[in-house]
Amino acid sequence: MAAYILRRLLLIVPTLLGIITLNFLIVQVAPGGPVEQMIAKLQGLDVSATSRFAGGQGDTGASAQQAQQMNMSSGSSKYRGAQGLDPEFVKSLEKQFGFDKPLGERYWLMLKNYLKFDFGKSYFQDKKVTTLILEKIPVSLSLGLWTTLLMYLISIPLGIRKAVKDGTSFDVWTSGVIIAGYAIPGFMFAIALIVVFAGGKYFNVFPLRGIVSENWREFGFFHLAADYLWHMALPVASLVISSFAGLTILTKNSFLEEINKQYVLTARAKGLEEHSVLYGHVFRNAMLIVIAGVPAALIGVFLRGSLLIETIFSLDGLGLLGFNAAIDRDYPVMFGTLYIFTLLGLVIKLVSDLTMTWVDPRIDFHAQGQR
């Protein structure tokens, strides 16, 4: 097993390098880079998804008045919208964003810094990328942890019940609920919950913004915990409703497959109670694939599932950070989050395999790799 873990850890390096390199090359040829974004902003054309760099840009922001006061030139430029701007001014923008260096030098400098987890500063927020990520993690982590916990607490008992009651009316009507969960996206559930419970049309029970109230510092511990759960109720419910269907079906099918095996028939023939057969014999084998998927399910919700939910409920998390960075061409934030997310995904995949061997020691990935 140690050799297998070492081999998997070594494979992380070329995989991570390949993903980062591919995305770096794609970004270089994509139009609308940060220099063009700044030029458009200085000329009064806001081309970003947000208005964040309308102010508070730190040392990267020159005012439109300063740009207008600069000498103008009729020469052409490689940047759209830069025709007529003083070439020296454009060069100063390139230097501010690091584009005065050759492509290869920028690439190797990025790799060297990433090995030290130094992702630089955001182009438009005047903060280090690591600082931004640490600021956003509590929101996304809250969504991911609560969603994964509730998803498993609902899906596993429901899937087992559906397997035991296979073909009954209970199985039929719960399948209808599961089909709805498959068919309707999570953001549609979020909108429906807002309409019904957040002052949209019927009730005004839950808040629409943030994970705590603005005056949360004045609360005691229990008041703060209640306020936190109050704010998280609708976002987490939206994610759970859109996520539990697949896990429920997986649990049901796993139990049905095991229930029909010979060892279950033998256990029943020996006179064991149905509860003992189900949870003493079937549960361990049936839950193997379900339990092994816990790390992957958590990272899936943590990294992918919360972007629209964060936007709808005004939750400033990692999903919204990455989306805004991609639209604004904030390359340090883009590549910093991509690097961390990819590394986490690769490590979580290894953790999933180790979890599977912990659940069932008969599984030997090292032996399978030698075949």
mmCIF file of C-alpha atoms in Angstrom:
data_model
loop_
_atom_site.group_PDB
_atom_site.id
_atom_site.type_symbol
_atom_site.label_atom_id
_atom_site.label_comp_id
_atom_site.label_asym_id
_atom_site.label_seq_id
_atom_site.Cartn_x
_atom_site.Cartn_y
_atom_site.Cartn_z
ATOM 1 C CA MET A 1 0.000 0.000 0.000
ATOM 2 C CA ALA A 2 2.886 2.384 0.743
ATOM 3 C CA ALA A 3 4.215 1.885 -2.789
ATOM 4 C CA TYR A 4 0.759 2.571 -4.232
ATOM 5 C CA ILE A 5 0.386 5.793 -2.211
ATOM 6 C CA LEU A 6 3.858 6.943 -3.263
ATOM 7 C CA ARG A 7 3.098 6.230 -6.923
ATOM 8 C CA ARG A 8 -0.162 8.150 -6.739
ATOM 9 C CA LEU A 9 1.531 11.100 -5.044
ATOM 10 C CA LEU A 10 4.185 11.184 -7.751
ATOM 11 C CA LEU A 11 1.499 11.135 -10.457
ATOM 12 C CA ILE A 12 -0.033 14.259 -8.938
ATOM 13 C CA VAL A 13 2.976 16.323 -10.079
ATOM 14 C CA PRO A 14 2.712 15.762 -13.882
ATOM 15 C CA THR A 15 -1.086 15.885 -13.761
ATOM 16 C CA LEU A 16 -1.093 19.217 -11.944
ATOM 17 C CA LEU A 17 1.640 20.554 -14.214
ATOM 18 C CA GLY A 18 -0.266 19.549 -17.345
ATOM 19 C CA ILE A 19 -3.511 21.192 -16.214
ATOM 20 C CA ILE A 20 -1.807 24.425 -15.187
ATOM 21 C CA THR A 21 0.254 24.565 -18.408
ATOM 22 C CA LEU A 22 -2.750 23.946 -20.655
ATOM 23 C CA ASN A 23 -4.823 26.638 -18.961
ATOM 24 C CA PHE A 24 -1.900 29.069 -18.993
ATOM 25 C CA LEU A 25 -1.505 28.678 -22.765
ATOM 26 C CA ILE A 26 -5.256 29.015 -23.395
ATOM 27 C CA VAL A 27 -5.412 32.222 -21.375
ATOM 28 C CA GLN A 28 -2.546 33.780 -23.344
ATOM 29 C CA VAL A 29 -4.540 33.703 -26.593
ATOM 30 C CA ALA A 30 -7.896 34.620 -25.040
ATOM 31 C CA PRO A 31 -9.057 38.152 -25.894
ATOM 32 C CA GLY A 32 -9.931 40.756 -23.294
ATOM 33 C CA GLY A 33 -6.933 40.389 -20.985
ATOM 34 C CA PRO A 34 -6.287 42.642 -17.964
ATOM 35 C CA VAL A 35 -4.524 45.312 -20.039
ATOM 36 C CA GLU A 36 -7.516 45.563 -22.364
ATOM 37 C CA GLN A 37 -9.838 45.554 -19.366
ATOM 38 C CA MET A 38 -7.987 48.509 -17.837
ATOM 39 C CA ILE A 39 -7.853 50.409 -21.146
ATOM 40 C CA ALA A 40 -11.603 49.939 -21.605
ATOM 41 C CA LYS A 41 -12.203 51.075 -18.037
ATOM 42 C CA LEU A 42 -10.111 54.202 -18.504
ATOM 43 C CA GLN A 43 -12.088 55.018 -21.627
ATOM 44 C CA GLY A 44 -15.360 54.639 -19.750
ATOM 45 C CA LEU A 45 -16.273 51.154 -21.015
ATOM 46 C CA ASP A 46 -16.875 48.744 -18.117
ATOM 47 C CA VAL A 47 -16.342 45.320 -19.650
ATOM 48 C CA SER A 48 -16.091 43.352 -16.416
ATOM 49 C CA ALA A 49 -18.748 41.202 -14.791
ATOM 50 C CA THR A 50 -18.530 43.300 -11.666
ATOM 51 C CA SER A 51 -17.574 46.860 -10.852
ATOM 52 C CA ARG A 52 -14.940 45.897 -8.320
ATOM 53 C CA PHE A 53 -12.104 47.722 -9.954
ATOM 54 C CA ALA A 54 -14.061 50.910 -10.329
ATOM 55 C CA GLY A 55 -12.297 51.860 -7.117
ATOM 56 C CA GLY A 56 -9.842 50.516 -4.558
ATOM 57 C CA GLN A 57 -7.488 49.052 -7.146
ATOM 58 C CA GLY A 58 -4.306 49.844 -5.310
ATOM 59 C CA ASP A 59 -1.231 50.573 -7.404
ATOM 60 C CA THR A 60 -2.757 49.192 -10.627
ATOM 61 C CA GLY A 61 -5.415 51.869 -11.016
ATOM 62 C CA ALA A 62 -4.762 55.058 -12.937
ATOM 63 C CA SER A 63 -7.644 57.484 -13.187
ATOM 64 C CA ALA A 64 -9.436 58.227 -16.430
ATOM 65 C CA GLN A 65 -8.451 61.866 -16.051
ATOM 66 C CA GLN A 66 -4.794 60.891 -15.917
ATOM 67 C CA ALA A 67 -5.206 58.796 -19.053
ATOM 68 C CA GLN A 68 -6.834 61.666 -20.910
ATOM 69 C CA GLN A 69 -4.031 64.002 -19.949
ATOM 70 C CA MET A 70 -1.394 61.731 -21.454
ATOM 71 C CA ASN A 71 0.052 62.352 -24.893
ATOM 72 C CA MET A 72 -1.899 60.673 -27.667
ATOM 73 C CA SER A 73 -0.484 58.786 -30.622
ATOM 74 C CA SER A 74 -2.007 57.657 -33.892
ATOM 75 C CA GLY A 75 0.006 54.425 -34.002
ATOM 76 C CA SER A 76 -1.568 51.014 -33.882
ATOM 77 C CA SER A 77 -1.540 48.722 -30.841
ATOM 78 C CA LYS A 78 -1.901 45.004 -30.242
ATOM 79 C CA TYR A 79 -4.624 45.752 -27.686
ATOM 80 C CA ARG A 80 -8.160 46.479 -28.732
ATOM 81 C CA GLY A 81 -9.226 50.005 -27.846
ATOM 82 C CA ALA A 82 -5.636 51.201 -27.350
ATOM 83 C CA GLN A 83 -5.376 53.021 -30.684
ATOM 84 C CA GLY A 84 -4.546 56.643 -29.976
ATOM 85 C CA LEU A 85 -3.122 56.042 -26.504
ATOM 86 C CA ASP A 86 0.468 56.936 -25.797
ATOM 87 C CA PRO A 87 2.555 53.754 -26.332
ATOM 88 C CA GLU A 88 4.495 54.529 -23.148
ATOM 89 C CA PHE A 89 1.258 54.514 -21.191
ATOM 90 C CA VAL A 90 0.332 51.112 -22.643
ATOM 91 C CA LYS A 91 3.797 49.811 -21.762
ATOM 92 C CA SER A 92 3.337 51.028 -18.205
ATOM 93 C CA LEU A 93 0.098 49.033 -17.984
ATOM 94 C CA GLU A 94 1.897 45.948 -19.314
ATOM 95 C CA LYS A 95 4.564 46.365 -16.648
ATOM 96 C CA GLN A 96 1.973 46.738 -13.893
ATOM 97 C CA PHE A 97 0.329 43.464 -14.921
ATOM 98 C CA GLY A 98 3.614 41.658 -15.628
ATOM 99 C CA PHE A 99 3.119 41.397 -19.373
ATOM 100 C CA ASP A 100 6.399 43.180 -20.126
ATOM 101 C CA LYS A 101 8.177 39.831 -19.693
ATOM 102 C CA PRO A 102 8.366 37.120 -22.397
ATOM 103 C CA LEU A 103 5.823 34.300 -22.287
ATOM 104 C CA GLY A 104 8.344 31.666 -21.218
ATOM 105 C CA GLU A 105 9.725 33.803 -18.417
ATOM 106 C CA ARG A 106 6.240 34.459 -17.060
ATOM 107 C CA TYR A 107 5.477 30.740 -17.155
ATOM 108 C CA TRP A 108 8.594 29.642 -15.288
ATOM 109 C CA LEU A 109 8.219 32.442 -12.756
ATOM 110 C CA MET A 110 4.642 31.303 -12.122
ATOM 111 C CA LEU A 111 5.711 27.673 -11.588
ATOM 112 C CA LYS A 112 8.529 28.666 -9.242
ATOM 113 C CA ASN A 113 6.194 30.793 -7.141
ATOM 114 C CA TYR A 114 3.448 28.160 -7.124
ATOM 115 C CA LEU A 115 5.836 25.605 -5.652
ATOM 116 C CA LYS A 116 6.037 27.950 -2.654
ATOM 117 C CA PHE A 117 2.245 28.551 -2.758
ATOM 118 C CA ASP A 118 2.944 32.164 -3.653
ATOM 119 C CA PHE A 119 0.127 33.140 -6.040
ATOM 120 C CA GLY A 120 0.851 36.865 -6.152
ATOM 121 C CA LYS A 121 -1.674 39.687 -5.788
ATOM 122 C CA SER A 122 -5.021 40.204 -7.408
ATOM 123 C CA TYR A 123 -4.874 42.657 -10.307
ATOM 124 C CA PHE A 124 -7.983 44.522 -9.259
ATOM 125 C CA GLN A 125 -8.441 44.038 -5.501
ATOM 126 C CA ASP A 126 -4.980 44.935 -4.176
ATOM 127 C CA LYS A 127 -4.883 41.815 -2.002
ATOM 128 C CA LYS A 128 -2.828 38.661 -2.058
ATOM 129 C CA VAL A 129 -4.569 35.712 -3.686
ATOM 130 C CA THR A 130 -4.028 33.590 -0.583
ATOM 131 C CA THR A 131 -5.681 36.301 1.515
ATOM 132 C CA LEU A 132 -8.699 36.381 -0.791
ATOM 133 C CA ILE A 133 -9.019 32.600 -0.737
ATOM 134 C CA LEU A 134 -8.785 32.461 3.059
ATOM 135 C CA GLU A 135 -11.460 35.151 3.298
ATOM 136 C CA LYS A 136 -13.863 33.191 1.067
ATOM 137 C CA ILE A 137 -13.231 29.673 2.415
ATOM 138 C CA PRO A 138 -15.601 29.889 5.437
ATOM 139 C CA VAL A 139 -18.610 30.484 3.177
ATOM 140 C CA SER A 140 -17.865 27.691 0.690
ATOM 141 C CA LEU A 141 -16.734 25.317 3.432
ATOM 142 C CA SER A 142 -19.977 25.917 5.321
ATOM 143 C CA LEU A 143 -22.024 25.121 2.231
ATOM 144 C CA GLY A 144 -19.961 22.051 1.406
ATOM 145 C CA LEU A 145 -19.897 20.518 4.881
ATOM 146 C CA TRP A 146 -23.565 21.030 5.700
ATOM 147 C CA THR A 147 -24.714 19.935 2.248
ATOM 148 C CA THR A 148 -22.629 16.762 2.290
ATOM 149 C CA LEU A 149 -23.681 15.883 5.853
ATOM 150 C CA LEU A 150 -27.392 16.342 5.203
ATOM 151 C CA MET A 151 -27.160 14.667 1.802
ATOM 152 C CA TYR A 152 -25.785 11.476 3.360
ATOM 153 C CA LEU A 153 -28.121 11.595 6.351
ATOM 154 C CA ILE A 154 -31.092 11.721 3.969
ATOM 155 C CA SER A 155 -29.909 9.586 1.045
ATOM 156 C CA ILE A 156 -28.555 6.543 2.887
ATOM 157 C CA PRO A 157 -31.629 5.781 5.044
ATOM 158 C CA LEU A 158 -33.907 6.591 2.121
ATOM 159 C CA GLY A 159 -31.936 4.394 -0.272
ATOM 160 C CA ILE A 160 -31.948 1.480 2.178
ATOM 161 C CA ARG A 161 -35.684 1.870 2.741
ATOM 162 C CA LYS A 162 -36.324 1.941 -1.004
ATOM 163 C CA ALA A 163 -34.270 -1.232 -1.464
ATOM 164 C CA VAL A 164 -36.161 -3.059 1.290
ATOM 165 C CA LYS A 165 -39.525 -1.784 -0.036
ATOM 166 C CA ASP A 166 -38.616 -2.234 -3.682
ATOM 167 C CA GLY A 167 -41.741 -2.190 -5.878
ATOM 168 C CA THR A 168 -44.091 -0.956 -3.142
ATOM 169 C CA SER A 169 -46.042 2.305 -3.131
ATOM 170 C CA PHE A 170 -43.341 3.857 -0.918
ATOM 171 C CA ASP A 171 -40.732 3.088 -3.551
ATOM 172 C CA VAL A 172 -42.925 4.526 -6.307
ATOM 173 C CA TRP A 173 -43.765 7.891 -4.750
ATOM 174 C CA THR A 174 -40.257 8.479 -3.423
ATOM 175 C CA SER A 175 -38.966 7.751 -6.935
ATOM 176 C CA GLY A 176 -41.143 10.627 -8.109
ATOM 177 C CA VAL A 177 -39.411 12.925 -5.616
ATOM 178 C CA ILE A 178 -36.030 11.687 -6.804
ATOM 179 C CA ILE A 179 -36.931 12.296 -10.452
ATOM 180 C CA ALA A 180 -37.866 15.858 -9.539
ATOM 181 C CA GLY A 181 -34.518 16.259 -7.813
ATOM 182 C CA TYR A 182 -32.767 15.046 -10.970
ATOM 183 C CA ALA A 183 -34.798 17.179 -13.337
ATOM 184 C CA ILE A 184 -34.911 20.545 -11.565
ATOM 185 C CA PRO A 185 -31.587 22.413 -11.146
ATOM 186 C CA GLY A 186 -30.572 23.556 -7.690
ATOM 187 C CA PHE A 187 -30.806 27.245 -8.573
ATOM 188 C CA MET A 188 -34.456 26.756 -9.554
ATOM 189 C CA PHE A 189 -35.156 25.302 -6.112
ATOM 190 C CA ALA A 190 -33.293 28.273 -4.636
ATOM 191 C CA ILE A 191 -35.515 30.733 -6.485
ATOM 192 C CA ALA A 192 -38.623 28.820 -5.426
ATOM 193 C CA LEU A 193 -37.508 28.856 -1.791
ATOM 194 C CA ILE A 194 -36.899 32.593 -1.984
ATOM 195 C CA VAL A 195 -40.347 33.187 -3.436
ATOM 196 C CA VAL A 196 -42.019 31.123 -0.736
ATOM 197 C CA PHE A 197 -39.896 31.672 2.381
ATOM 198 C CA ALA A 198 -37.734 34.773 1.901
ATOM 199 C CA GLY A 199 -40.218 37.531 1.215
ATOM 200 C CA GLY A 200 -40.606 36.853 -2.482
ATOM 201 C CA LYS A 201 -44.392 36.461 -2.352
ATOM 202 C CA TYR A 202 -45.670 34.434 0.594
ATOM 203 C CA PHE A 203 -43.571 34.334 3.780
ATOM 204 C CA ASN A 204 -40.631 36.391 4.998
ATOM 205 C CA VAL A 205 -38.971 33.886 7.309
ATOM 206 C CA PHE A 206 -35.347 33.596 6.130
ATOM 207 C CA PRO A 207 -32.717 36.199 5.163
ATOM 208 C CA LEU A 208 -31.336 36.639 1.657
ATOM 209 C CA ARG A 209 -27.782 37.807 2.250
ATOM 210 C CA GLY A 210 -24.638 36.579 4.004
ATOM 211 C CA ILE A 211 -24.018 33.731 6.440
ATOM 212 C CA VAL A 212 -24.540 35.871 9.565
ATOM 213 C CA SER A 213 -26.264 39.139 10.404
ATOM 214 C CA GLU A 214 -24.353 42.395 10.114
ATOM 215 C CA ASN A 215 -24.343 42.891 13.905
ATOM 216 C CA TRP A 216 -23.180 39.342 14.651
ATOM 217 C CA ARG A 217 -20.319 40.590 16.845
ATOM 218 C CA GLU A 218 -22.903 41.660 19.407
ATOM 219 C CA PHE A 219 -24.328 38.125 19.749
ATOM 220 C CA GLY A 220 -23.545 35.509 22.330
ATOM 221 C CA PHE A 221 -22.438 32.036 21.260
ATOM 222 C CA PHE A 222 -25.874 30.404 21.092
ATOM 223 C CA HIS A 223 -27.453 33.456 19.477
ATOM 224 C CA LEU A 224 -24.668 33.495 16.875
ATOM 225 C CA ALA A 225 -25.060 29.764 16.183
ATOM 226 C CA ALA A 226 -28.816 30.182 15.699
ATOM 227 C CA ASP A 227 -28.257 33.203 13.455
ATOM 228 C CA TYR A 228 -25.731 31.229 11.360
ATOM 229 C CA LEU A 229 -28.126 28.290 10.894
ATOM 230 C CA TRP A 230 -30.928 30.727 10.050
ATOM 231 C CA HIS A 231 -28.870 32.222 7.234
ATOM 232 C CA MET A 232 -27.625 28.866 5.936
ATOM 233 C CA ALA A 233 -31.013 27.126 5.846
ATOM 234 C CA LEU A 234 -32.158 28.085 2.340
ATOM 235 C CA PRO A 235 -28.772 27.840 0.528
ATOM 236 C CA VAL A 236 -28.037 24.425 2.015
ATOM 237 C CA ALA A 237 -31.582 23.212 1.318
ATOM 238 C CA SER A 238 -31.183 24.238 -2.332
ATOM 239 C CA LEU A 239 -27.962 22.250 -2.684
ATOM 240 C CA VAL A 240 -29.258 19.201 -0.796
ATOM 241 C CA ILE A 241 -32.422 18.966 -2.897
ATOM 242 C CA SER A 242 -30.392 19.001 -6.101
ATOM 243 C CA SER A 243 -27.754 16.529 -4.819
ATOM 244 C CA PHE A 244 -29.492 13.776 -2.857
ATOM 245 C CA ALA A 245 -31.142 12.019 -5.816
ATOM 246 C CA GLY A 246 -28.058 10.376 -7.275
ATOM 247 C CA LEU A 247 -26.750 9.173 -3.925
ATOM 248 C CA THR A 248 -30.156 7.725 -3.010
ATOM 249 C CA ILE A 249 -30.324 5.698 -6.233
ATOM 250 C CA LEU A 250 -26.728 4.530 -5.743
ATOM 251 C CA THR A 251 -27.512 3.367 -2.209
ATOM 252 C CA LYS A 252 -30.674 1.577 -3.303
ATOM 253 C CA ASN A 253 -28.984 -0.237 -6.189
ATOM 254 C CA SER A 254 -26.031 -1.247 -4.009
ATOM 255 C CA PHE A 255 -28.344 -2.779 -1.405
ATOM 256 C CA LEU A 256 -30.511 -4.512 -4.015
ATOM 257 C CA GLU A 257 -27.428 -6.109 -5.550
ATOM 258 C CA GLU A 258 -26.222 -7.407 -2.192
ATOM 259 C CA ILE A 259 -29.656 -8.527 -0.963
ATOM 260 C CA ASN A 260 -29.980 -10.912 -3.895
ATOM 261 C CA LYS A 261 -26.633 -12.610 -3.290
ATOM 262 C CA GLN A 262 -26.235 -16.126 -1.924
ATOM 263 C CA TYR A 263 -24.733 -15.197 1.448
ATOM 264 C CA VAL A 264 -27.872 -13.205 2.308
ATOM 265 C CA LEU A 265 -30.094 -16.162 1.483
ATOM 266 C CA THR A 266 -27.857 -18.342 3.662
ATOM 267 C CA ALA A 267 -28.071 -15.901 6.575
ATOM 268 C CA ARG A 268 -31.852 -15.849 6.329
ATOM 269 C CA ALA A 269 -31.974 -19.629 6.134
ATOM 270 C CA LYS A 270 -30.078 -19.794 9.436
ATOM 271 C CA GLY A 271 -32.940 -17.916 11.057
ATOM 272 C CA LEU A 272 -31.306 -14.533 11.529
ATOM 273 C CA GLU A 273 -33.629 -11.586 11.964
ATOM 274 C CA GLU A 274 -34.080 -9.301 8.968
ATOM 275 C CA HIS A 275 -32.494 -6.396 10.838
ATOM 276 C CA SER A 276 -29.403 -8.466 11.602
ATOM 277 C CA VAL A 277 -29.163 -9.655 8.009
ATOM 278 C CA LEU A 278 -29.555 -6.128 6.636
ATOM 279 C CA TYR A 279 -27.184 -4.276 8.927
ATOM 280 C CA GLY A 280 -24.893 -7.085 10.056
ATOM 281 C CA HIS A 281 -24.172 -8.604 6.629
ATOM 282 C CA VAL A 282 -25.468 -6.465 3.770
ATOM 283 C CA PHE A 283 -24.621 -3.001 5.062
ATOM 284 C CA ARG A 284 -20.835 -3.278 4.973
ATOM 285 C CA ASN A 285 -20.653 -4.591 1.414
ATOM 286 C CA ALA A 286 -23.414 -2.376 0.044
ATOM 287 C CA MET A 287 -22.052 0.802 1.623
ATOM 288 C CA LEU A 288 -18.526 0.320 0.293
ATOM 289 C CA ILE A 289 -18.931 2.468 -2.786
ATOM 290 C CA VAL A 290 -21.157 4.964 -0.971
ATOM 291 C CA ILE A 291 -18.798 5.609 1.944
ATOM 292 C CA ALA A 292 -15.769 5.721 -0.329
ATOM 293 C CA GLY A 293 -17.404 8.560 -2.216
ATOM 294 C CA VAL A 294 -17.708 10.843 0.844
ATOM 295 C CA PRO A 295 -14.476 12.807 0.181
ATOM 296 C CA ALA A 296 -15.298 13.228 -3.505
ATOM 297 C CA ALA A 297 -18.852 14.310 -2.701
ATOM 298 C CA LEU A 298 -17.570 16.927 -0.263
ATOM 299 C CA ILE A 299 -15.046 18.359 -2.687
ATOM 300 C CA GLY A 300 -17.671 18.312 -5.440
ATOM 301 C CA VAL A 301 -20.055 20.482 -3.456
ATOM 302 C CA PHE A 302 -17.193 22.562 -2.108
ATOM 303 C CA LEU A 303 -15.707 23.424 -5.492
ATOM 304 C CA ARG A 304 -18.433 23.103 -8.106
ATOM 305 C CA GLY A 305 -21.926 23.096 -6.743
ATOM 306 C CA SER A 306 -22.227 26.442 -4.995
ATOM 307 C CA LEU A 307 -21.494 29.104 -7.647
ATOM 308 C CA LEU A 308 -25.103 29.891 -8.575
ATOM 309 C CA ILE A 309 -26.282 29.411 -4.998
ATOM 310 C CA GLU A 310 -23.636 31.851 -3.744
ATOM 311 C CA THR A 311 -24.758 34.360 -6.356
ATOM 312 C CA ILE A 312 -28.479 33.987 -5.655
ATOM 313 C CA PHE A 313 -28.077 34.302 -1.886
ATOM 314 C CA SER A 314 -25.272 36.922 -2.026
ATOM 315 C CA LEU A 315 -22.758 34.601 -0.378
ATOM 316 C CA ASP A 316 -19.203 35.757 -1.014
ATOM 317 C CA GLY A 317 -17.488 32.381 -1.380
ATOM 318 C CA LEU A 318 -14.873 30.685 -3.539
ATOM 319 C CA GLY A 319 -17.274 29.923 -6.366
ATOM 320 C CA LEU A 320 -18.173 33.581 -6.820
ATOM 321 C CA LEU A 321 -14.513 34.573 -6.437
ATOM 322 C CA GLY A 322 -13.407 32.243 -9.235
ATOM 323 C CA PHE A 323 -16.246 33.269 -11.531
ATOM 324 C CA ASN A 324 -15.562 36.990 -11.127
ATOM 325 C CA ALA A 325 -11.833 36.399 -11.614
ATOM 326 C CA ALA A 326 -12.479 34.598 -14.907
ATOM 327 C CA ILE A 327 -14.761 37.357 -16.198
ATOM 328 C CA ASP A 328 -12.446 40.153 -15.044
ATOM 329 C CA ARG A 329 -9.336 38.323 -16.349
ATOM 330 C CA ASP A 330 -7.810 38.497 -12.882
ATOM 331 C CA TYR A 331 -5.160 35.937 -13.773
ATOM 332 C CA PRO A 332 -3.455 35.568 -10.362
ATOM 333 C CA VAL A 333 -6.799 34.712 -8.747
ATOM 334 C CA MET A 334 -7.786 32.467 -11.678
ATOM 335 C CA PHE A 335 -4.611 30.403 -11.598
ATOM 336 C CA GLY A 336 -4.290 30.439 -7.827
ATOM 337 C CA THR A 337 -7.774 28.996 -7.331
ATOM 338 C CA LEU A 338 -7.277 26.571 -10.228
ATOM 339 C CA TYR A 339 -4.017 25.330 -8.701
ATOM 340 C CA ILE A 340 -5.542 24.819 -5.254
ATOM 341 C CA PHE A 341 -8.748 23.238 -6.566
ATOM 342 C CA THR A 342 -6.850 20.848 -8.842
ATOM 343 C CA LEU A 343 -4.440 19.851 -6.093
ATOM 344 C CA LEU A 344 -7.316 19.276 -3.679
ATOM 345 C CA GLY A 345 -9.188 17.217 -6.258
ATOM 346 C CA LEU A 346 -6.186 14.950 -6.908
ATOM 347 C CA VAL A 347 -5.496 14.472 -3.205
ATOM 348 C CA ILE A 348 -9.175 13.780 -2.482
ATOM 349 C CA LYS A 349 -9.184 11.102 -5.192
ATOM 350 C CA LEU A 350 -6.352 9.358 -3.377
ATOM 351 C CA VAL A 351 -8.188 9.752 -0.063
ATOM 352 C CA SER A 352 -11.266 8.138 -1.661
ATOM 353 C CA ASP A 353 -9.214 5.090 -2.640
ATOM 354 C CA LEU A 354 -7.723 4.828 0.848
ATOM 355 C CA THR A 355 -11.204 5.158 2.347
ATOM 356 C CA MET A 356 -12.358 2.248 0.211
ATOM 357 C CA THR A 357 -9.521 0.043 1.482
ATOM 358 C CA TRP A 358 -10.340 1.099 5.047
ATOM 359 C CA VAL A 359 -13.985 0.102 4.596
ATOM 360 C CA ASP A 360 -13.048 -3.194 2.941
ATOM 361 C CA PRO A 361 -9.445 -4.385 3.641
ATOM 362 C CA ARG A 362 -9.859 -7.049 0.928
ATOM 363 C CA ILE A 363 -9.353 -4.357 -1.710
ATOM 364 C CA ASP A 364 -5.698 -4.037 -2.745
ATOM 365 C CA PHE A 365 -5.037 -1.322 -5.321
ATOM 366 C CA HIS A 366 -1.322 -2.076 -5.331
ATOM 367 C CA ALA A 367 -1.952 -5.667 -6.380
ATOM 368 C CA GLN A 368 -4.397 -4.561 -9.059
ATOM 369 C CA GLY A 369 -1.836 -2.145 -10.478
ATOM 370 C CA GLN A 370 0.711 -4.961 -10.874
ATOM 371 C CA ARG A 371 -1.594 -7.115 -13.009
#
